[in-house]
Amino acid sequence: MDADTTAKGPVTDANAAAGDDPHGQDWSAGAQPLTGRLNRLAGRIRRFDRRHPLIWDIHLTAFFVLAALIDASGGWRTTALDPHTATWLVTVVSLGLSVPLLWRRSRPVTVVLVTLPFALVNAWSGAHLQAGFLGGVLLCNIALRLPLRTLAGSATVSLAPFALAITRYTDDSWNHYIVPGSNVVLMGALLGLAVRSRQEYTASLVERARRLEIERDQQARLAAAAERARIAREMHDIIGHNLSVITGLADGGSYAAEKNPRRAVEALEAIGTTSRQALTELRRLLDVLRENSDGETVEAAELAPQPALADLHHLVDGVRAAGLPVRMTVRGHADPLPAGQQLTVYRVVQEALTNTLKHADPTDRAGEPTRADVDVSYARDGVTATVTDSGAPGPAHRGEPATVTGRGLTGMRERAALYDGTLEAGPLPHPADGWRVRLHLPGPRKDTADQ
């Protein structure tokens, strides 16, 4: 029957979840030694049963057939309501009640209907064979695989022969027939429901554990991606800025080497200082990622602090040494700002000045050297940093791109978004030349500050 066939799928999954995982994972970890051995043994039996179902069905059916024939050889008369029933009829009924059990798992409802005539003959003849109680095995299989409505109907059909015995044999039929039969039907159904509920509950736990593992792996991948993006921003800011400064110093030193050797020497010294500073920052960043031999990360106390707003003056001095005149204005105090926000402001100012060194023309339209203005303002609602230069963003004398593209602008926006800030970057309104970057970070919330 179709209902019998379609109902077997969830049971196979539940069996696998109850200790027979198809991926080979042991779900009995943490159990007591004896319980773990029993679970593993049960899992091996289930795996063998699923690979060779016919072998198990043949052995079980053969056991019940043998027991039924032994009872039919003469033992049935000790409990029979009519001990004068023909022997050939007893043998046929015994085989009719036991042989169909071979298909109890694939066609349980069909087997109930096939054995029903033999059960009725068993009740009408008064043989009262022990094989008549094999209906409990069928009900157990139905309870495992089919809906409760099918189980209720099959239980009603299984009780029909016992009701027939009441109409034919009134003496002691309740004690010898109805009560034991009803108990067998009830126990078979309850056993199947108990096993089914345990399988479904275990399957739900296993499925939940698998989903949690998948979620854990996804969270780990997201965290790794976020960490890679953060490292990429830091590497871009450190290497891009310092190489731009070094390039500017090298160009100026080579130009002044013939006319002013002293200026060339100063440029080389500045290149050395900038290079050492870049190496120090790179080592600090890489130390965060390095692991010691025990697999534990280096303690934060062993590392130098990240740049803060107090280091903006050193940043501006390095850019000035590279040949870009910079005027810096600071309003207010940065003390209330968290270290993360201070680092964000520092990196945005650093990236904006680096872009000016890399992409802006060395002179404006009036022929004056390109200048940069850095304005940092602290207020109750947060901090605002504005970097403006006077150079046109057109093609630079080094043949570099005309617009600010790449990781720099994206990295600045990502840093601002980390603290719910805003970043505006673009050319100054016509007719003025130049480029402006404006960052605003809101101040820490009051409840966060109180904590």
PDB file of N, CA and C in Angstrom, residues 372-438:
ATOM      1  N   ALA A 372      47.392  71.427   2.365  1.00  0.00           N
ATOM      2  CA  ALA A 372      46.357  70.612   3.000  1.00  0.00           C
ATOM      3  C   ALA A 372      46.023  71.207   4.359  1.00  0.00           C
ATOM      4  N   ASP A 373      44.766  71.205   4.689  1.00  0.00           N
ATOM      5  CA  ASP A 373      44.294  71.710   5.979  1.00  0.00           C
ATOM      6  C   ASP A 373      43.621  70.558   6.720  1.00  0.00           C
ATOM      7  N   VAL A 374      44.016  70.361   7.966  1.00  0.00           N
ATOM      8  CA  VAL A 374      43.427  69.338   8.826  1.00  0.00           C
ATOM      9  C   VAL A 374      42.734  70.046   9.976  1.00  0.00           C
ATOM     10  N   ASP A 375      41.432  69.838  10.082  1.00  0.00           N
ATOM     11  CA  ASP A 375      40.646  70.465  11.131  1.00  0.00           C
ATOM     12  C   ASP A 375      39.947  69.376  11.934  1.00  0.00           C
ATOM     13  N   VAL A 376      40.274  69.279  13.218  1.00  0.00           N
ATOM     14  CA  VAL A 376      39.684  68.300  14.113  1.00  0.00           C
ATOM     15  C   VAL A 376      38.938  69.051  15.204  1.00  0.00           C
ATOM     16  N   SER A 377      37.636  68.760  15.330  1.00  0.00           N
ATOM     17  CA  SER A 377      36.793  69.478  16.282  1.00  0.00           C
ATOM     18  C   SER A 377      36.084  68.479  17.180  1.00  0.00           C
ATOM     19  N   TYR A 378      36.217  68.685  18.502  1.00  0.00           N
ATOM     20  CA  TYR A 378      35.552  67.839  19.487  1.00  0.00           C
ATOM     21  C   TYR A 378      34.373  68.598  20.079  1.00  0.00           C
ATOM     22  N   ALA A 379      33.260  67.928  20.179  1.00  0.00           N
ATOM     23  CA  ALA A 379      32.058  68.534  20.759  1.00  0.00           C
ATOM     24  C   ALA A 379      31.319  67.461  21.544  1.00  0.00           C
ATOM     25  N   ARG A 380      30.193  67.871  22.175  1.00  0.00           N
ATOM     26  CA  ARG A 380      29.420  66.913  22.955  1.00  0.00           C
ATOM     27  C   ARG A 380      28.797  65.825  22.099  1.00  0.00           C
ATOM     28  N   ASP A 381      28.464  66.190  20.853  1.00  0.00           N
ATOM     29  CA  ASP A 381      27.809  65.206  19.985  1.00  0.00           C
ATOM     30  C   ASP A 381      28.793  64.331  19.233  1.00  0.00           C
ATOM     31  N   GLY A 382      30.093  64.474  19.471  1.00  0.00           N
ATOM     32  CA  GLY A 382      31.068  63.617  18.814  1.00  0.00           C
ATOM     33  C   GLY A 382      32.273  64.386  18.334  1.00  0.00           C
ATOM     34  N   VAL A 383      32.963  63.821  17.375  1.00  0.00           N
ATOM     35  CA  VAL A 383      34.170  64.417  16.824  1.00  0.00           C
ATOM     36  C   VAL A 383      34.003  64.520  15.317  1.00  0.00           C
ATOM     37  N   THR A 384      34.517  65.614  14.763  1.00  0.00           N
ATOM     38  CA  THR A 384      34.468  65.856  13.324  1.00  0.00           C
ATOM     39  C   THR A 384      35.869  66.161  12.850  1.00  0.00           C
ATOM     40  N   ALA A 385      36.305  65.465  11.822  1.00  0.00           N
ATOM     41  CA  ALA A 385      37.623  65.680  11.236  1.00  0.00           C
ATOM     42  C   ALA A 385      37.446  65.991   9.760  1.00  0.00           C
ATOM     43  N   THR A 386      38.027  67.109   9.316  1.00  0.00           N
ATOM     44  CA  THR A 386      37.926  67.539   7.923  1.00  0.00           C
ATOM     45  C   THR A 386      39.324  67.743   7.371  1.00  0.00           C
ATOM     46  N   VAL A 387      39.604  67.113   6.240  1.00  0.00           N
ATOM     47  CA  VAL A 387      40.895  67.254   5.557  1.00  0.00           C
ATOM     48  C   VAL A 387      40.613  67.809   4.175  1.00  0.00           C
ATOM     49  N   THR A 388      41.170  68.977   3.891  1.00  0.00           N
ATOM     50  CA  THR A 388      40.944  69.658   2.615  1.00  0.00           C
ATOM     51  C   THR A 388      42.287  69.977   1.990  1.00  0.00           C
ATOM     52  N   ASP A 389      42.406  69.736   0.681  1.00  0.00           N
ATOM     53  CA  ASP A 389      43.635  70.128  -0.026  1.00  0.00           C
ATOM     54  C   ASP A 389      43.252  71.033  -1.180  1.00  0.00           C
ATOM     55  N   SER A 390      44.227  71.756  -1.680  1.00  0.00           N
ATOM     56  CA  SER A 390      43.989  72.727  -2.748  1.00  0.00           C
ATOM     57  C   SER A 390      44.411  72.231  -4.112  1.00  0.00           C
ATOM     58  N   GLY A 391      44.874  70.991  -4.184  1.00  0.00           N
ATOM     59  CA  GLY A 391      45.321  70.465  -5.468  1.00  0.00           C
ATOM     60  C   GLY A 391      44.172  69.887  -6.266  1.00  0.00           C
ATOM     61  N   ALA A 392      44.235  70.025  -7.582  1.00  0.00           N
ATOM     62  CA  ALA A 392      43.210  69.449  -8.447  1.00  0.00           C
ATOM     63  C   ALA A 392      43.351  67.935  -8.460  1.00  0.00           C
ATOM     64  N   PRO A 393      42.248  67.227  -8.453  1.00  0.00           N
ATOM     65  CA  PRO A 393      42.323  65.766  -8.461  1.00  0.00           C
ATOM     66  C   PRO A 393      42.552  65.175  -9.834  1.00  0.00           C
ATOM     67  N   GLY A 394      43.057  66.003 -10.762  1.00  0.00           N
ATOM     68  CA  GLY A 394      43.327  65.507 -12.095  1.00  0.00           C
ATOM     69  C   GLY A 394      44.564  64.643 -12.126  1.00  0.00           C
ATOM     70  N   PRO A 395      44.997  64.214 -13.311  1.00  0.00           N
ATOM     71  CA  PRO A 395      46.167  63.344 -13.421  1.00  0.00           C
ATOM     72  C   PRO A 395      47.383  63.990 -12.785  1.00  0.00           C
ATOM     73  N   ALA A 396      48.037  63.269 -11.928  1.00  0.00           N
ATOM     74  CA  ALA A 396      49.216  63.793 -11.246  1.00  0.00           C
ATOM     75  C   ALA A 396      50.421  63.737 -12.164  1.00  0.00           C
ATOM     76  N   HIS A 397      51.487  64.445 -11.707  1.00  0.00           N
ATOM     77  CA  HIS A 397      52.663  64.499 -12.561  1.00  0.00           C
ATOM     78  C   HIS A 397      53.349  63.139 -12.656  1.00  0.00           C
ATOM     79  N   ARG A 398      52.958  62.196 -11.808  1.00  0.00           N
ATOM     80  CA  ARG A 398      53.541  60.849 -11.874  1.00  0.00           C
ATOM     81  C   ARG A 398      52.693  59.916 -12.733  1.00  0.00           C
ATOM     82  N   GLY A 399      51.661  60.456 -13.376  1.00  0.00           N
ATOM     83  CA  GLY A 399      50.845  59.628 -14.258  1.00  0.00           C
ATOM     84  C   GLY A 399      49.903  58.712 -13.526  1.00  0.00           C
ATOM     85  N   GLU A 400      49.507  59.029 -12.283  1.00  0.00           N
ATOM     86  CA  GLU A 400      48.621  58.180 -11.497  1.00  0.00           C
ATOM     87  C   GLU A 400      47.169  58.499 -11.803  1.00  0.00           C
ATOM     88  N   PRO A 401      46.229  57.718 -11.332  1.00  0.00           N
ATOM     89  CA  PRO A 401      44.822  57.908 -11.687  1.00  0.00           C
ATOM     90  C   PRO A 401      44.319  59.279 -11.292  1.00  0.00           C
ATOM     91  N   ALA A 402      43.242  59.690 -11.948  1.00  0.00           N
ATOM     92  CA  ALA A 402      42.704  61.022 -11.721  1.00  0.00           C
ATOM     93  C   ALA A 402      41.759  61.078 -10.554  1.00  0.00           C
ATOM     94  N   THR A 403      41.227  59.970 -10.137  1.00  0.00           N
ATOM     95  CA  THR A 403      40.261  59.965  -9.043  1.00  0.00           C
ATOM     96  C   THR A 403      40.747  59.074  -7.935  1.00  0.00           C
ATOM     97  N   VAL A 404      40.164  59.296  -6.770  1.00  0.00           N
ATOM     98  CA  VAL A 404      40.521  58.501  -5.609  1.00  0.00           C
ATOM     99  C   VAL A 404      39.725  57.199  -5.657  1.00  0.00           C
ATOM    100  N   THR A 405      40.398  56.119  -5.948  1.00  0.00           N
ATOM    101  CA  THR A 405      39.742  54.815  -6.037  1.00  0.00           C
ATOM    102  C   THR A 405      40.521  53.804  -5.228  1.00  0.00           C
ATOM    103  N   GLY A 406      40.015  52.565  -5.212  1.00  0.00           N
ATOM    104  CA  GLY A 406      40.736  51.497  -4.539  1.00  0.00           C
ATOM    105  C   GLY A 406      40.260  51.296  -3.117  1.00  0.00           C
ATOM    106  N   ARG A 407      41.127  50.729  -2.297  1.00  0.00           N
ATOM    107  CA  ARG A 407      40.781  50.341  -0.939  1.00  0.00           C
ATOM    108  C   ARG A 407      40.699  51.531   0.007  1.00  0.00           C
ATOM    109  N   GLY A 408      41.348  52.664  -0.338  1.00  0.00           N
ATOM    110  CA  GLY A 408      41.432  53.774   0.605  1.00  0.00           C
ATOM    111  C   GLY A 408      40.086  54.335   1.006  1.00  0.00           C
ATOM    112  N   LEU A 409      39.303  54.746   0.026  1.00  0.00           N
ATOM    113  CA  LEU A 409      38.008  55.342   0.312  1.00  0.00           C
ATOM    114  C   LEU A 409      37.055  54.319   0.919  1.00  0.00           C
ATOM    115  N   THR A 410      37.099  53.082   0.419  1.00  0.00           N
ATOM    116  CA  THR A 410      36.262  52.020   0.985  1.00  0.00           C
ATOM    117  C   THR A 410      36.630  51.762   2.437  1.00  0.00           C
ATOM    118  N   GLY A 411      37.931  51.719   2.719  1.00  0.00           N
ATOM    119  CA  GLY A 411      38.360  51.496   4.095  1.00  0.00           C
ATOM    120  C   GLY A 411      37.926  52.603   5.033  1.00  0.00           C
ATOM    121  N   MET A 412      37.962  53.853   4.566  1.00  0.00           N
ATOM    122  CA  MET A 412      37.515  54.964   5.412  1.00  0.00           C
ATOM    123  C   MET A 412      36.025  54.844   5.727  1.00  0.00           C
ATOM    124  N   ARG A 413      35.244  54.481   4.732  1.00  0.00           N
ATOM    125  CA  ARG A 413      33.809  54.323   4.976  1.00  0.00           C
ATOM    126  C   ARG A 413      33.533  53.164   5.934  1.00  0.00           C
ATOM    127  N   GLU A 414      34.272  52.093   5.787  1.00  0.00           N
ATOM    128  CA  GLU A 414      34.083  50.961   6.698  1.00  0.00           C
ATOM    129  C   GLU A 414      34.428  51.341   8.129  1.00  0.00           C
ATOM    130  N   ARG A 415      35.494  52.092   8.311  1.00  0.00           N
ATOM    131  CA  ARG A 415      35.865  52.521   9.658  1.00  0.00           C
ATOM    132  C   ARG A 415      34.779  53.426  10.255  1.00  0.00           C
ATOM    133  N   ALA A 416      34.254  54.329   9.450  1.00  0.00           N
ATOM    134  CA  ALA A 416      33.204  55.213   9.955  1.00  0.00           C
ATOM    135  C   ALA A 416      31.953  54.426  10.320  1.00  0.00           C
ATOM    136  N   ALA A 417      31.617  53.416   9.516  1.00  0.00           N
ATOM    137  CA  ALA A 417      30.414  52.635   9.786  1.00  0.00           C
ATOM    138  C   ALA A 417      30.530  51.829  11.076  1.00  0.00           C
ATOM    139  N   LEU A 418      31.741  51.477  11.486  1.00  0.00           N
ATOM    140  CA  LEU A 418      31.914  50.719  12.717  1.00  0.00           C
ATOM    141  C   LEU A 418      31.375  51.465  13.931  1.00  0.00           C
ATOM    142  N   TYR A 419      31.399  52.796  13.889  1.00  0.00           N
ATOM    143  CA  TYR A 419      30.955  53.616  15.020  1.00  0.00           C
ATOM    144  C   TYR A 419      29.750  54.480  14.653  1.00  0.00           C
ATOM    145  N   ASP A 420      28.962  54.000  13.664  1.00  0.00           N
ATOM    146  CA  ASP A 420      27.745  54.710  13.239  1.00  0.00           C
ATOM    147  C   ASP A 420      28.057  56.119  12.779  1.00  0.00           C
ATOM    148  N   GLY A 421      29.222  56.309  12.205  1.00  0.00           N
ATOM    149  CA  GLY A 421      29.614  57.631  11.734  1.00  0.00           C
ATOM    150  C   GLY A 421      29.291  57.831  10.266  1.00  0.00           C
ATOM    151  N   THR A 422      29.591  59.015   9.773  1.00  0.00           N
ATOM    152  CA  THR A 422      29.376  59.357   8.365  1.00  0.00           C
ATOM    153  C   THR A 422      30.681  59.852   7.765  1.00  0.00           C
ATOM    154  N   LEU A 423      30.852  59.563   6.488  1.00  0.00           N
ATOM    155  CA  LEU A 423      32.054  60.000   5.774  1.00  0.00           C
ATOM    156  C   LEU A 423      31.637  60.603   4.445  1.00  0.00           C
ATOM    157  N   GLU A 424      32.115  61.795   4.179  1.00  0.00           N
ATOM    158  CA  GLU A 424      31.861  62.468   2.902  1.00  0.00           C
ATOM    159  C   GLU A 424      33.205  62.744   2.247  1.00  0.00           C
ATOM    160  N   ALA A 425      33.326  62.372   0.982  1.00  0.00           N
ATOM    161  CA  ALA A 425      34.573  62.569   0.250  1.00  0.00           C
ATOM    162  C   ALA A 425      34.243  62.972  -1.176  1.00  0.00           C
ATOM    163  N   GLY A 426      34.903  64.013  -1.664  1.00  0.00           N
ATOM    164  CA  GLY A 426      34.662  64.456  -3.017  1.00  0.00           C
ATOM    165  C   GLY A 426      35.336  65.788  -3.301  1.00  0.00           C
ATOM    166  N   PRO A 427      35.298  66.217  -4.551  1.00  0.00           N
ATOM    167  CA  PRO A 427      35.936  67.501  -4.912  1.00  0.00           C
ATOM    168  C   PRO A 427      35.178  68.678  -4.314  1.00  0.00           C
ATOM    169  N   LEU A 428      35.899  69.760  -4.122  1.00  0.00           N
ATOM    170  CA  LEU A 428      35.287  70.987  -3.616  1.00  0.00           C
ATOM    171  C   LEU A 428      34.368  71.589  -4.674  1.00  0.00           C
ATOM    172  N   PRO A 429      33.341  72.335  -4.250  1.00  0.00           N
ATOM    173  CA  PRO A 429      32.420  72.937  -5.227  1.00  0.00           C
ATOM    174  C   PRO A 429      33.154  73.882  -6.169  1.00  0.00           C
ATOM    175  N   HIS A 430      32.687  73.911  -7.428  1.00  0.00           N
ATOM    176  CA  HIS A 430      33.240  74.810  -8.438  1.00  0.00           C
ATOM    177  C   HIS A 430      33.024  76.275  -8.007  1.00  0.00           C
ATOM    178  N   PRO A 431      33.965  77.168  -8.200  1.00  0.00           N
ATOM    179  CA  PRO A 431      35.182  77.047  -9.018  1.00  0.00           C
ATOM    180  C   PRO A 431      36.425  76.640  -8.227  1.00  0.00           C
ATOM    181  N   ALA A 432      36.270  76.328  -6.955  1.00  0.00           N
ATOM    182  CA  ALA A 432      37.453  75.991  -6.154  1.00  0.00           C
ATOM    183  C   ALA A 432      38.010  74.644  -6.599  1.00  0.00           C
ATOM    184  N   ASP A 433      39.328  74.510  -6.484  1.00  0.00           N
ATOM    185  CA  ASP A 433      40.011  73.245  -6.765  1.00  0.00           C
ATOM    186  C   ASP A 433      40.342  72.554  -5.447  1.00  0.00           C
ATOM    187  N   GLY A 434      40.424  71.265  -5.521  1.00  0.00           N
ATOM    188  CA  GLY A 434      40.824  70.550  -4.325  1.00  0.00           C
ATOM    189  C   GLY A 434      39.865  69.414  -3.999  1.00  0.00           C
ATOM    190  N   TRP A 435      40.178  68.763  -2.914  1.00  0.00           N
ATOM    191  CA  TRP A 435      39.436  67.580  -2.482  1.00  0.00           C
ATOM    192  C   TRP A 435      39.190  67.687  -0.983  1.00  0.00           C
ATOM    193  N   ARG A 436      38.024  67.228  -0.561  1.00  0.00           N
ATOM    194  CA  ARG A 436      37.691  67.320   0.854  1.00  0.00           C
ATOM    195  C   ARG A 436      37.170  65.973   1.349  1.00  0.00           C
ATOM    196  N   VAL A 437      37.649  65.617   2.545  1.00  0.00           N
ATOM    197  CA  VAL A 437      37.186  64.428   3.247  1.00  0.00           C
ATOM    198  C   VAL A 437      36.689  64.873   4.613  1.00  0.00           C
ATOM    199  N   ARG A 438      35.434  64.547   4.899  1.00  0.00           N
ATOM    200  CA  ARG A 438      34.848  64.968   6.182  1.00  0.00           C
ATOM    201  C   ARG A 438      34.310  63.733   6.899  1.00  0.00           C
TER     202      ARG A 438
END
